[in-house]
């Protein structure tokens, strides 16, 4: 097949138009390109469309068909089907940049249910945080995607790399799906590129990875982010034991599923829950910084303290550099889960009923027992050794791979001047331009999990992706790519959103 | 919106100067037991509003301090509503005790509380939603308007 990358291109950090032409790769001009096509790309395009950029000026290159596809896959695996509620709050609305009306108002109105309003009024004091159903989010994303003509901008394909162009701007190399183009690659030439490719990769706990490879068993040791329905199906057929690893929201979800099935179907499931860090109460350096916790868990409504999305912690972090920033991340970081009343009840019942056992420990190795079940060798801090035997082990730690495991980031780090931030991910400016990659009048932006560790911590969330999108759109307005958004235009655009008319 | 100290103060002043002024204009003529010429009644209505703003700046320092005890450094929606109780009581006490003697005629209890509570609820409702429609950056800047 013709039109492939040549050794010359691969080895040259900055390309000229002639080099690309000589390789026989077809080239298309598009002023703004976003790579990824998930929630991060979607909210960025949504902002820019609302700021007034026509679809003809922008393309999104993605390997998925609709923006919530990867998110829906991961939430479904981790036990949040459409009717269940997600983690983020009522005004984190990726389909509405104003966050008004919030999801709670919308669900209350549509279902004529004032209880939602009472909950939103009393959260998080008398009630749990009100959070929307996954299905509400998806239905609204679909509506907004149609409204901004998202699919007119979608190009299916795999982004291979982004390189600087001699004279300004960037080349984005795309591998189109098989049969979709006459050449192996196509190239987009752009002044602005945005990268939102989500998680560089999901990582397994090392001892579990070792077990899977050594014994070729991918059925009994599973990751909560991959389909693992077989675990719940098995437990319906006979009593069994499950080991849960991890202390985050995914562990809470998986526990809820196990407890729900146990209740509904009268099962005998036994659960052993291993926390590497077992939190037994309020914790933190001093009285101004103490997070609640107990029974193993650290409790927090959202994945970071609420004020990182707009309050005090956002303002503080914005000023920090280097080690001071890394320290701040450490102070407020750590795995955590919301303290939801339902989950607390289920765990209490489990402890009292003797079928839920939470322990602190580090797993040294996992081995098959003679009957084919799984033995975990667990060492606790106090020296106790436990060897629980289980039918299944579910890894709920949600470890993320290093950014360099993603080809696009590896290439940026190697050839385009990008570098790592104090926590090891991609260093971006306050307006999400990737530091070190500026080229002529062009700019390269990134948002999402790869940029964690920057001046803004809440990056890997709907609201965080929107905050990034707003910074990017405002930066593009400063550079003359679109008009600035003032109060009047914003209000008129909001009415268009409300009446579902095109931007 | 999760406030910073400056954001709190700015949001309070901004909303009292907009929503507060409009509500005061509308409500003063129909306050319970209203009589006498409308001019002086508007003057004392706006002086009450101004007192909520000025005292409020001091209150915001207290709220900011109390917020520091919260891990999340947030300020739940209900707090924004319930703080009307201490603020209303203090202001009412100051009016009654004659400390704020420049406000004359002193509104009756019915007039004061109707005016105060209606303004408070309208400001609170605006801050919890509609404010985000014209000002898209406001909620990400801790409530700073400028
Ligand atoms: C289980 C789970 C629950 C979550 N719940 C919440 C929640 O309740 N609230 C909240 O605010 N956040 C939540 N998040 C976090 C976050 O908001 C979502 O993960 C969100 O989808 C991130 O958006 P993104 O654009 O960064 O990544 P994604 O939505 O994953 O999109 C990135 C896309 O890029 C594609 N891609 C990757 N490489 C390439 C390439 N080379 N070429 C082309 N395409 C590529 C991927 O296939 C992927 O589809 C959750 C995350 C998980 C995992």
XYZ file of C-alpha atoms and ligand atoms in Angstrom:
702
model
C 0.000 0.000 0.000
C 1.278 3.472 -0.842
C 1.302 6.670 1.190
C 2.984 5.378 4.308
C 5.375 7.028 6.733
C 8.942 6.993 5.467
C 12.076 6.551 7.589
C 12.895 10.163 6.750
C 9.608 11.388 8.204
C 9.855 9.146 11.249
C 13.315 10.429 12.104
C 12.745 14.149 11.461
C 11.175 16.151 14.314
C 9.832 18.972 12.105
C 8.382 18.289 8.693
C 8.075 20.457 5.625
C 5.120 20.334 3.242
C 7.482 18.947 0.577
C 8.547 16.016 2.757
C 4.935 15.010 3.263
C 4.140 15.391 -0.427
C 7.195 13.318 -1.368
C 5.977 10.453 0.821
C 2.776 10.353 -1.210
C 0.517 10.784 1.800
C -2.641 12.756 0.947
C -2.861 15.989 2.900
C -5.976 17.867 4.008
C -6.122 21.325 5.530
C -8.206 21.867 8.622
C -7.589 24.803 10.975
C -8.550 22.971 14.186
C -8.261 19.254 14.824
C -9.028 17.326 17.989
C -7.718 13.796 18.425
C -9.612 11.258 20.539
C -13.301 11.799 20.066
C -14.348 11.014 23.643
C -15.868 13.345 26.192
C -12.819 15.654 26.137
C -12.955 16.218 22.390
C -16.712 16.555 22.505
C -16.869 19.302 25.115
C -14.073 21.205 23.356
C -15.944 21.123 20.044
C -19.141 22.028 21.868
C -17.525 25.158 23.304
C -16.029 26.155 19.981
C -19.270 25.603 18.068
C -21.067 27.752 20.645
C -18.302 30.366 20.401
C -19.209 30.510 16.712
C -16.780 28.268 14.821
C -18.421 26.549 11.800
C -18.111 22.771 11.361
C -16.068 23.326 8.195
C -13.183 24.648 10.323
C -12.904 21.668 12.673
C -12.413 17.914 12.576
C -12.367 15.259 15.274
C -10.333 12.128 14.563
C -11.486 9.149 16.565
C -11.661 5.392 16.687
C -15.139 5.481 18.247
C -18.498 6.325 16.673
C -20.015 8.508 19.372
C -18.322 10.522 22.137
C -19.662 8.620 25.120
C -18.829 5.178 23.703
C -15.651 4.535 25.706
C -17.125 6.103 28.818
C -20.243 3.974 28.529
C -18.173 0.826 28.031
C -16.061 1.514 31.125
C -19.006 2.489 33.298
C -21.022 -0.542 32.215
C -18.138 -2.892 33.047
C -17.672 -1.238 36.405
C -21.343 -1.793 37.251
C -22.976 1.494 36.247
C -25.538 0.561 33.585
C -27.767 3.352 32.221
C -30.285 3.367 35.111
C -27.569 3.659 37.787
C -26.151 6.945 39.006
C -22.649 8.144 38.147
C -20.231 9.898 40.472
C -20.149 13.512 39.358
C -22.632 16.104 40.504
C -25.741 17.691 39.143
C -24.152 20.671 37.416
C -21.318 18.734 35.750
C -23.082 18.657 32.403
C -20.868 17.839 29.438
C -23.837 18.541 27.167
C -24.433 22.036 28.535
C -21.512 24.370 29.145
C -23.545 26.573 31.503
C -24.463 23.687 33.787
C -27.941 25.218 34.051
C -30.524 23.815 34.390
C -28.671 21.139 36.299
C -29.395 17.450 35.825
C -31.316 17.404 39.121
C -33.718 20.074 37.874
C -34.120 18.211 34.623
C -34.784 14.795 36.190
C -37.092 16.353 38.806
C -39.073 18.094 36.072
C -39.286 15.146 33.704
C -40.187 12.646 36.401
C -42.277 15.077 38.457
C -40.188 14.137 41.465
C -39.594 16.968 43.981
C -37.568 14.580 46.184
C -34.599 15.244 43.878
C -34.871 18.953 44.659
C -34.900 18.264 48.373
C -31.821 16.087 47.979
C -29.930 18.696 45.978
C -30.839 21.312 48.579
C -29.629 19.241 51.507
C -26.571 17.577 49.935
C -24.054 16.659 51.243
C -25.170 17.362 54.803
C -28.500 15.601 55.333
C -28.301 13.573 52.135
C -25.798 11.995 49.754
C -24.725 14.097 46.808
C -27.383 13.942 44.132
C -25.817 12.560 40.962
C -27.419 11.909 37.562
C -28.261 8.568 35.993
C -25.774 7.448 33.371
C -28.704 7.249 30.943
C -29.619 10.909 31.530
C -26.083 11.940 30.620
C -25.981 9.823 27.459
C -29.386 10.956 26.180
C -28.396 14.590 26.643
C -25.006 14.098 25.014
C -26.775 12.647 21.996
C -29.109 15.617 21.797
C -26.236 18.098 22.022
C -24.078 16.182 19.543
C -26.892 16.427 16.982
C -27.427 20.090 17.759
C -23.804 21.032 17.072
C -23.607 18.678 14.035
C -20.922 16.594 15.715
C -21.009 13.869 13.090
C -20.277 16.340 10.293
C -16.887 16.822 11.935
C -16.059 13.182 12.725
C -13.280 11.422 10.812
C -12.850 7.779 11.753
C -9.270 6.670 12.209
C -6.382 6.128 14.566
C -4.098 9.061 15.256
C -0.525 7.869 14.923
C 1.389 11.043 15.774
C 1.396 14.828 15.734
C 4.497 16.590 14.421
C 5.507 20.221 14.111
C 5.365 21.791 10.675
C 8.194 23.978 9.430
C 6.571 27.405 9.084
C 4.028 26.910 11.858
C 1.248 24.593 12.923
C 1.202 20.810 12.986
C 0.732 17.678 10.953
C -1.530 14.982 12.355
C -0.895 11.544 10.903
C -3.981 9.337 10.810
C -4.389 5.679 9.946
C -7.849 5.405 8.405
C -9.903 2.243 8.938
C -9.098 -0.525 6.478
C -10.616 0.118 3.070
C -11.661 3.673 3.916
C -8.834 5.355 1.998
C -6.548 4.407 -0.905
C -3.411 5.118 1.135
C -2.144 3.656 4.380
C -2.089 7.086 6.060
C -3.645 10.456 5.636
C -2.355 13.717 7.061
C -4.141 16.784 8.351
C -2.331 20.100 8.291
C -3.613 22.389 11.068
C -2.805 25.540 12.909
C -4.320 24.153 16.119
C -4.375 20.614 17.433
C -6.016 19.305 20.601
C -5.250 15.902 22.072
C -7.839 14.180 24.268
C -7.157 10.487 23.907
C -8.291 9.531 27.406
C -6.413 6.919 29.401
C -3.022 5.978 27.981
C -3.896 2.454 29.062
C -5.273 0.640 32.080
C -2.840 -1.279 34.191
C -3.244 -4.426 36.243
C -1.907 -4.951 39.718
C 1.514 -6.529 39.136
C 0.849 -9.709 41.146
C -2.394 -10.288 39.256
C -0.751 -9.586 35.911
C 1.896 -12.145 36.791
C -0.725 -14.720 37.705
C -2.622 -14.191 34.476
C 0.476 -14.609 32.366
C 1.947 -17.511 34.280
C -1.215 -19.589 34.355
C -2.944 -18.228 31.254
C -6.079 -17.680 33.337
C -7.998 -14.587 32.258
C -11.354 -15.818 33.569
C -10.903 -15.896 37.324
C -8.634 -12.925 37.839
C -10.344 -9.961 36.268
C -10.122 -6.199 36.096
C -13.292 -4.301 36.947
C -12.825 -2.203 33.798
C -13.115 -5.247 31.540
C -16.296 -7.252 31.005
C -16.544 -9.697 33.917
C -20.194 -10.682 33.998
C -19.066 -14.334 34.282
C -18.217 -13.666 37.929
C -21.776 -12.705 38.831
C -23.212 -15.494 36.670
C -21.058 -18.097 38.389
C -22.127 -16.891 41.818
C -25.753 -17.376 40.833
C -25.104 -21.060 40.229
C -23.297 -21.941 43.474
C -21.977 -20.294 46.639
C -18.566 -18.758 46.115
C -15.934 -16.402 47.474
C -14.704 -13.244 45.794
C -11.614 -11.239 46.655
C -11.887 -7.500 45.975
C -8.758 -5.371 45.647
C -8.817 -1.586 45.877
C -10.511 1.153 47.877
C -12.012 3.433 45.256
C -15.453 3.974 43.823
C -15.128 1.013 41.491
C -14.686 -1.278 44.505
C -17.819 0.290 46.013
C -19.765 -0.398 42.819
C -18.637 -3.986 42.533
C -19.481 -4.559 46.192
C -22.926 -3.094 45.649
C -23.511 -5.478 42.742
C -22.417 -8.462 44.859
C -24.581 -7.372 47.802
C -27.574 -6.619 45.552
C -27.382 -10.041 43.900
C -26.976 -11.649 47.285
C -30.145 -9.979 48.536
C -32.254 -10.387 45.414
C -31.333 -13.965 44.622
C -30.636 -15.221 48.120
C -27.019 -16.086 47.359
C -24.326 -17.196 49.771
C -21.460 -15.123 48.347
C -18.542 -14.475 50.702
C -16.468 -11.350 50.128
C -12.887 -10.701 51.228
C -11.854 -7.111 50.640
C -8.155 -6.305 50.682
C -7.111 -2.688 51.211
C -3.441 -1.896 50.745
C -4.041 1.334 52.668
C -6.657 0.734 55.311
C -8.185 3.991 56.515
C -9.719 3.658 59.941
C -10.858 7.211 60.631
C -10.395 10.885 59.832
C -6.978 11.472 58.382
C -4.823 14.364 57.212
C -1.904 16.510 58.301
C -3.766 19.070 60.467
C -7.149 20.352 61.511
C -7.531 22.440 58.350
C -6.939 19.392 56.212
C -8.767 16.392 57.505
C -10.695 13.963 55.380
C -13.260 11.587 56.786
C -12.725 7.871 56.574
C -13.431 4.539 58.191
C -13.741 0.772 57.729
C -10.886 0.897 55.233
C -12.138 3.713 53.045
C -11.282 7.379 52.612
C -14.523 9.243 52.011
C -14.935 12.040 49.506
C -17.835 12.986 47.240
C -15.822 13.349 44.066
C -12.387 12.240 42.961
C -10.875 15.474 44.276
C -12.121 17.850 46.976
C -14.984 19.853 45.550
C -13.219 23.210 45.478
C -10.668 22.096 42.867
C -13.282 22.796 40.185
C -13.700 26.447 40.987
C -12.976 27.388 44.586
C -10.048 27.764 46.884
C -8.045 24.704 45.899
C -8.325 25.608 42.221
C -7.025 29.096 42.952
C -4.185 27.782 45.130
C -2.975 25.109 42.725
C -2.973 27.560 39.840
C -0.052 29.384 41.460
C 2.127 26.380 42.297
C 5.144 25.036 40.451
C 7.433 22.024 40.741
C 7.760 20.275 44.090
C 5.209 22.558 45.803
C 2.634 21.504 43.257
C 3.530 17.823 43.579
C 3.198 18.132 47.369
C -0.233 19.711 47.079
C -1.361 16.857 44.851
C -0.114 14.441 47.471
C -1.874 16.256 50.312
C -5.286 16.091 48.713
C -4.855 12.931 46.670
C -5.289 9.287 47.465
C -7.903 6.747 46.512
C -11.352 7.545 47.863
C -15.031 6.819 47.481
C -18.269 8.636 48.328
C -19.868 7.752 51.649
C -23.257 6.736 50.288
C -25.895 5.681 52.750
C -26.934 2.609 50.802
C -23.369 1.315 50.583
C -22.822 1.879 54.282
C -25.940 -0.155 55.110
C -24.932 -3.023 52.873
C -21.432 -3.212 54.318
C -22.730 -3.048 57.863
C -25.118 -5.913 57.138
C -22.228 -7.824 55.569
C -19.956 -7.376 58.563
C -22.713 -8.343 61.003
C -23.744 -11.291 58.881
C -20.157 -12.490 58.588
C -20.007 -12.482 54.795
C -18.023 -9.278 54.233
C -14.461 -9.186 55.572
C -12.303 -6.107 55.051
C -8.597 -6.452 55.817
C -5.437 -4.435 55.432
C -2.703 -6.157 53.520
C -0.253 -6.376 50.698
C -0.656 -9.308 48.369
C 2.664 -11.030 47.812
C 1.479 -13.520 45.254
C -1.535 -15.367 43.947
C -1.436 -19.093 43.261
C -3.912 -21.712 42.118
C -5.030 -24.123 44.847
C -5.333 -27.834 44.183
C -9.040 -27.542 43.428
C -8.322 -24.755 40.933
C -9.430 -21.910 43.197
C -7.172 -18.951 43.926
C -5.004 -18.498 47.017
C -3.858 -14.948 47.804
C -0.855 -14.600 50.096
C -1.594 -11.463 52.083
C 0.766 -9.849 54.575
C -0.631 -7.229 56.924
C 1.354 -4.379 58.476
C 1.153 -6.077 61.891
C 2.820 -9.149 60.412
C -0.272 -11.331 60.180
C -0.292 -13.585 57.155
C -3.623 -14.525 55.644
C -4.310 -16.875 52.781
C -7.877 -16.391 51.625
C -9.054 -18.839 48.976
C -11.416 -17.436 46.380
C -13.224 -18.379 43.201
C -12.618 -14.979 41.683
C -10.387 -11.965 42.229
C -11.586 -8.585 40.980
C -8.966 -5.873 40.586
C -10.759 -2.598 41.290
C -7.661 -0.422 41.622
C -8.036 1.255 38.212
C -4.327 1.868 37.851
C -3.436 3.971 34.853
C -0.487 3.289 32.605
C 2.342 5.767 32.078
C 1.589 8.395 29.422
C 4.464 7.136 27.288
C 2.543 3.885 26.750
C 0.355 5.872 24.401
C 2.074 6.261 21.037
C 0.902 9.823 20.489
C 2.335 11.014 23.813
C 5.521 8.986 23.406
C 6.065 10.691 20.061
C 5.357 14.161 21.473
C 7.804 13.638 24.312
C 10.471 12.377 21.946
C 10.161 14.747 18.987
C 8.100 17.815 19.751
C 9.536 19.344 22.909
C 6.770 18.232 25.283
C 7.893 17.266 28.770
C 6.576 15.853 32.017
C 5.031 17.728 34.932
C 5.931 17.245 38.615
C 3.761 14.127 38.862
C 5.100 12.591 35.674
C 2.380 13.382 33.176
C 2.193 15.924 30.373
C 3.014 19.481 31.448
C 0.448 21.982 30.184
C -0.062 25.708 30.626
C -2.935 27.179 32.605
C -4.765 27.348 29.283
C -3.888 23.712 28.456
C -1.353 24.386 25.748
C 1.267 21.630 25.903
C 4.423 23.319 27.156
C 7.380 23.216 24.815
C 5.357 22.530 21.672
C 4.488 26.031 20.492
C 5.168 26.393 16.792
C 4.856 29.686 14.912
C 1.291 30.940 15.117
C 0.034 27.464 16.000
C -0.708 25.851 19.324
C -1.049 22.312 20.593
C -3.440 21.641 23.470
C -4.188 18.590 25.601
C -6.818 17.750 28.188
C -7.918 14.782 30.252
C -6.136 12.286 32.449
C -2.776 12.688 30.661
C -2.518 16.246 31.999
C -3.049 15.419 35.670
C -0.387 17.159 37.725
C -0.809 20.572 36.118
C -2.088 23.885 37.459
C -5.570 22.417 37.555
C -6.150 19.046 39.246
C -9.695 18.072 38.279
C -8.763 17.269 34.685
C -10.172 13.761 34.366
C -13.822 14.637 34.954
C -16.631 16.090 32.899
C -16.406 19.454 34.594
C -12.618 19.445 34.390
C -12.738 18.702 30.686
C -15.145 21.619 30.316
C -12.900 23.924 32.322
C -10.056 22.935 29.991
C -12.291 23.474 26.968
C -13.202 26.950 28.151
C -9.552 27.864 28.708
C -8.739 26.561 25.238
C -11.650 28.366 23.581
C -10.683 31.616 25.315
C -7.078 31.157 24.226
C -8.228 30.551 20.647
C -10.306 33.722 20.865
C -7.201 35.656 21.968
C -5.410 34.263 18.910
C -8.225 35.376 16.644
C -9.535 31.930 15.723
C -12.997 32.683 17.118
C -14.907 35.489 18.791
C -14.739 36.012 22.515
C -17.830 34.993 24.470
C -19.447 37.778 26.473
C -22.586 37.791 28.644
C -25.043 38.728 25.891
C -23.867 36.209 23.350
C -23.669 33.576 26.053
C -27.265 34.230 27.073
C -28.517 34.081 23.507
C -26.607 30.825 22.952
C -28.115 29.439 26.122
C -31.614 30.060 24.745
C -30.623 28.193 21.606
C -29.517 25.297 23.780
C -32.777 25.435 25.734
C -34.887 25.343 22.574
C -32.617 22.784 20.944
C -32.022 24.965 17.909
C -28.738 24.928 16.033
C -25.880 27.098 17.319
C -20.278 27.631 42.661
C -17.651 26.929 45.296
C -16.455 30.312 46.544
C -13.114 31.850 47.331
C -13.044 34.786 49.744
C -12.932 37.431 47.014
C -15.445 35.501 44.997
C -17.910 35.455 47.871
C -17.649 39.171 48.450
C -17.912 40.043 44.773
C -20.862 37.739 44.190
C -22.696 39.173 47.177
C -22.150 42.768 46.136
C -22.947 42.076 42.507
C -26.158 40.181 43.187
C -27.412 42.661 45.778
C -26.726 45.486 43.340
C -28.669 43.752 40.582
C -31.224 41.241 41.852
C -31.430 42.959 45.255
C -32.128 46.365 43.731
C -34.792 45.048 41.372
C -36.564 43.124 44.110
C -36.411 46.127 46.441
C -37.919 48.365 43.757
C -40.743 45.896 43.268
C -41.451 44.949 46.854
C -41.227 48.178 48.876
C -44.633 49.515 47.750
C -46.385 46.300 48.742
C -44.699 45.541 52.066
C -47.212 44.710 54.834
C -48.634 47.727 56.658
C -47.045 50.150 54.219
C -48.283 53.726 54.517
C -47.033 57.262 54.070
C -45.127 58.744 51.121
C -43.229 56.211 48.980
C -39.982 58.234 48.844
C -38.796 57.745 52.439
C -39.903 54.129 52.351
C -37.674 53.489 49.331
C -34.825 55.263 51.098
C -35.069 53.026 54.114
C -35.559 49.936 51.912
C -32.336 50.677 50.065
C -30.505 51.475 53.291
C -31.499 48.047 54.598
C -30.197 46.538 51.361
C -26.942 48.474 51.699
C -26.574 47.255 55.286
C -26.934 43.650 54.118
C -24.138 44.336 51.663
C -21.786 46.081 54.086
C -22.331 43.805 57.065
C -22.235 40.942 54.597
C -18.630 41.621 53.708
C -17.768 41.018 57.360
C -19.933 37.918 57.473
C -18.130 36.557 54.434
C -14.849 36.654 56.327
C -16.454 34.535 59.037
C -17.895 32.072 56.509
C -14.548 31.832 54.795
C -12.933 31.036 58.123
C -15.525 28.371 58.934
C -15.097 26.879 55.477
C -11.473 26.161 56.293
C -12.627 23.403 58.638
C -14.155 21.613 55.672
C -11.848 19.196 53.868
C -13.388 20.030 50.508
C -13.212 23.811 51.086
C -16.741 23.966 49.742
C -19.866 25.750 50.858
C -22.973 23.591 50.495
C -26.052 25.100 48.848
C -28.057 24.899 52.045
C -25.493 27.003 53.948
C -26.037 29.798 51.473
C -29.716 29.717 52.353
C -29.540 29.117 56.112
C -27.087 31.938 56.774
C -30.050 34.240 56.288
C -31.031 33.444 59.863
C -28.003 34.858 61.733
C -27.596 37.701 59.269
C -31.264 38.643 59.457
C -31.325 38.475 63.245
C -28.246 40.642 63.642
C -29.483 43.284 61.263
C -32.932 43.284 62.813
C -31.380 43.701 66.246
C -29.241 46.601 65.039
C -32.306 48.299 63.567
C -34.407 47.829 66.685
C -31.694 48.858 69.109
C -31.245 52.136 67.283
C -27.609 51.539 66.339
C -28.532 52.023 62.688
C -30.409 55.227 63.441
C -29.742 56.613 59.971
C -32.436 54.226 58.763
C -35.622 56.156 59.394
C -38.447 55.221 59.426
C -37.377 51.883 60.951
C -39.314 49.150 59.135
C -41.694 47.065 61.210
C -40.787 43.440 61.874
C -43.203 42.313 59.153
C -41.782 44.747 56.637
C -38.159 43.975 57.461
C -38.480 40.202 57.336
C -40.599 40.156 54.185
C -38.166 42.387 52.363
C -35.071 40.656 53.727
C -36.212 37.079 53.109
C -37.541 37.711 49.604
C -34.330 39.443 48.548
C -32.231 36.715 50.139
C -34.090 33.887 48.403
C -33.990 35.584 45.020
C -30.250 36.233 45.337
C -29.650 32.667 46.476
C -31.696 31.184 43.627
C -29.856 33.318 41.083
C -26.481 32.329 42.482
C -27.408 28.666 42.255
C -28.092 28.540 38.554
C -29.150 31.428 36.311
C -25.983 33.401 37.141
C -24.058 30.857 35.087
C -25.973 31.703 31.920
C -24.488 35.129 31.171
C -21.254 34.572 33.148
C -19.678 31.346 31.950
C -16.385 31.868 33.791
C -17.859 32.888 37.137
C -18.285 29.404 38.641
C -14.744 28.381 37.735
C -13.267 31.487 39.401
C -14.685 30.997 42.854
C -17.486 33.474 42.229
C -15.357 36.383 41.089
C -17.277 38.604 38.727
C -14.241 40.700 37.784
C -15.565 3.974 35.230
C -15.404 5.453 35.122
C -16.386 6.293 35.653
C -16.245 7.678 35.564
N -17.224 8.435 36.081
C -17.133 9.774 35.991
C -18.181 10.589 36.517
O -19.159 10.108 37.087
N -18.073 11.924 36.379
C -17.012 12.504 35.760
O -16.984 13.716 35.658
N -15.994 11.751 35.271
C -16.041 10.410 35.354
N -15.013 9.647 34.841
C -13.801 10.301 34.336
C -13.850 10.946 32.944
O -14.752 12.028 32.915
C -14.217 10.004 31.834
O -13.310 8.942 31.798
C -14.206 10.668 30.450
O -14.675 9.759 29.503
C -12.832 11.143 30.029
O -12.905 11.739 28.767
P -11.672 11.709 27.754
O -12.073 12.436 26.534
O -10.451 12.141 28.453
O -11.470 10.169 27.420
P -12.458 9.178 26.657
O -13.871 9.557 26.837
O -12.018 7.819 27.032
O -12.121 9.441 25.139
C -10.852 9.266 24.561
C -11.033 8.530 23.269
O -9.861 8.633 22.480
C -9.739 7.454 21.729
N -8.356 7.309 21.305
C -7.282 6.959 22.052
N -6.183 6.948 21.295
C -6.564 7.312 20.063
C -5.859 7.469 18.838
N -4.542 7.268 18.754
N -6.559 7.841 17.752
C -7.903 8.056 17.813
N -8.607 7.915 18.936
C -7.939 7.545 20.056
C -10.166 6.375 22.696
O -10.618 5.247 22.009
C -11.273 7.047 23.460
O -12.498 6.710 22.928
C -15.109 8.251 34.933
C -14.123 7.407 34.424
C -14.268 6.030 34.505
C -13.191 5.164 33.956
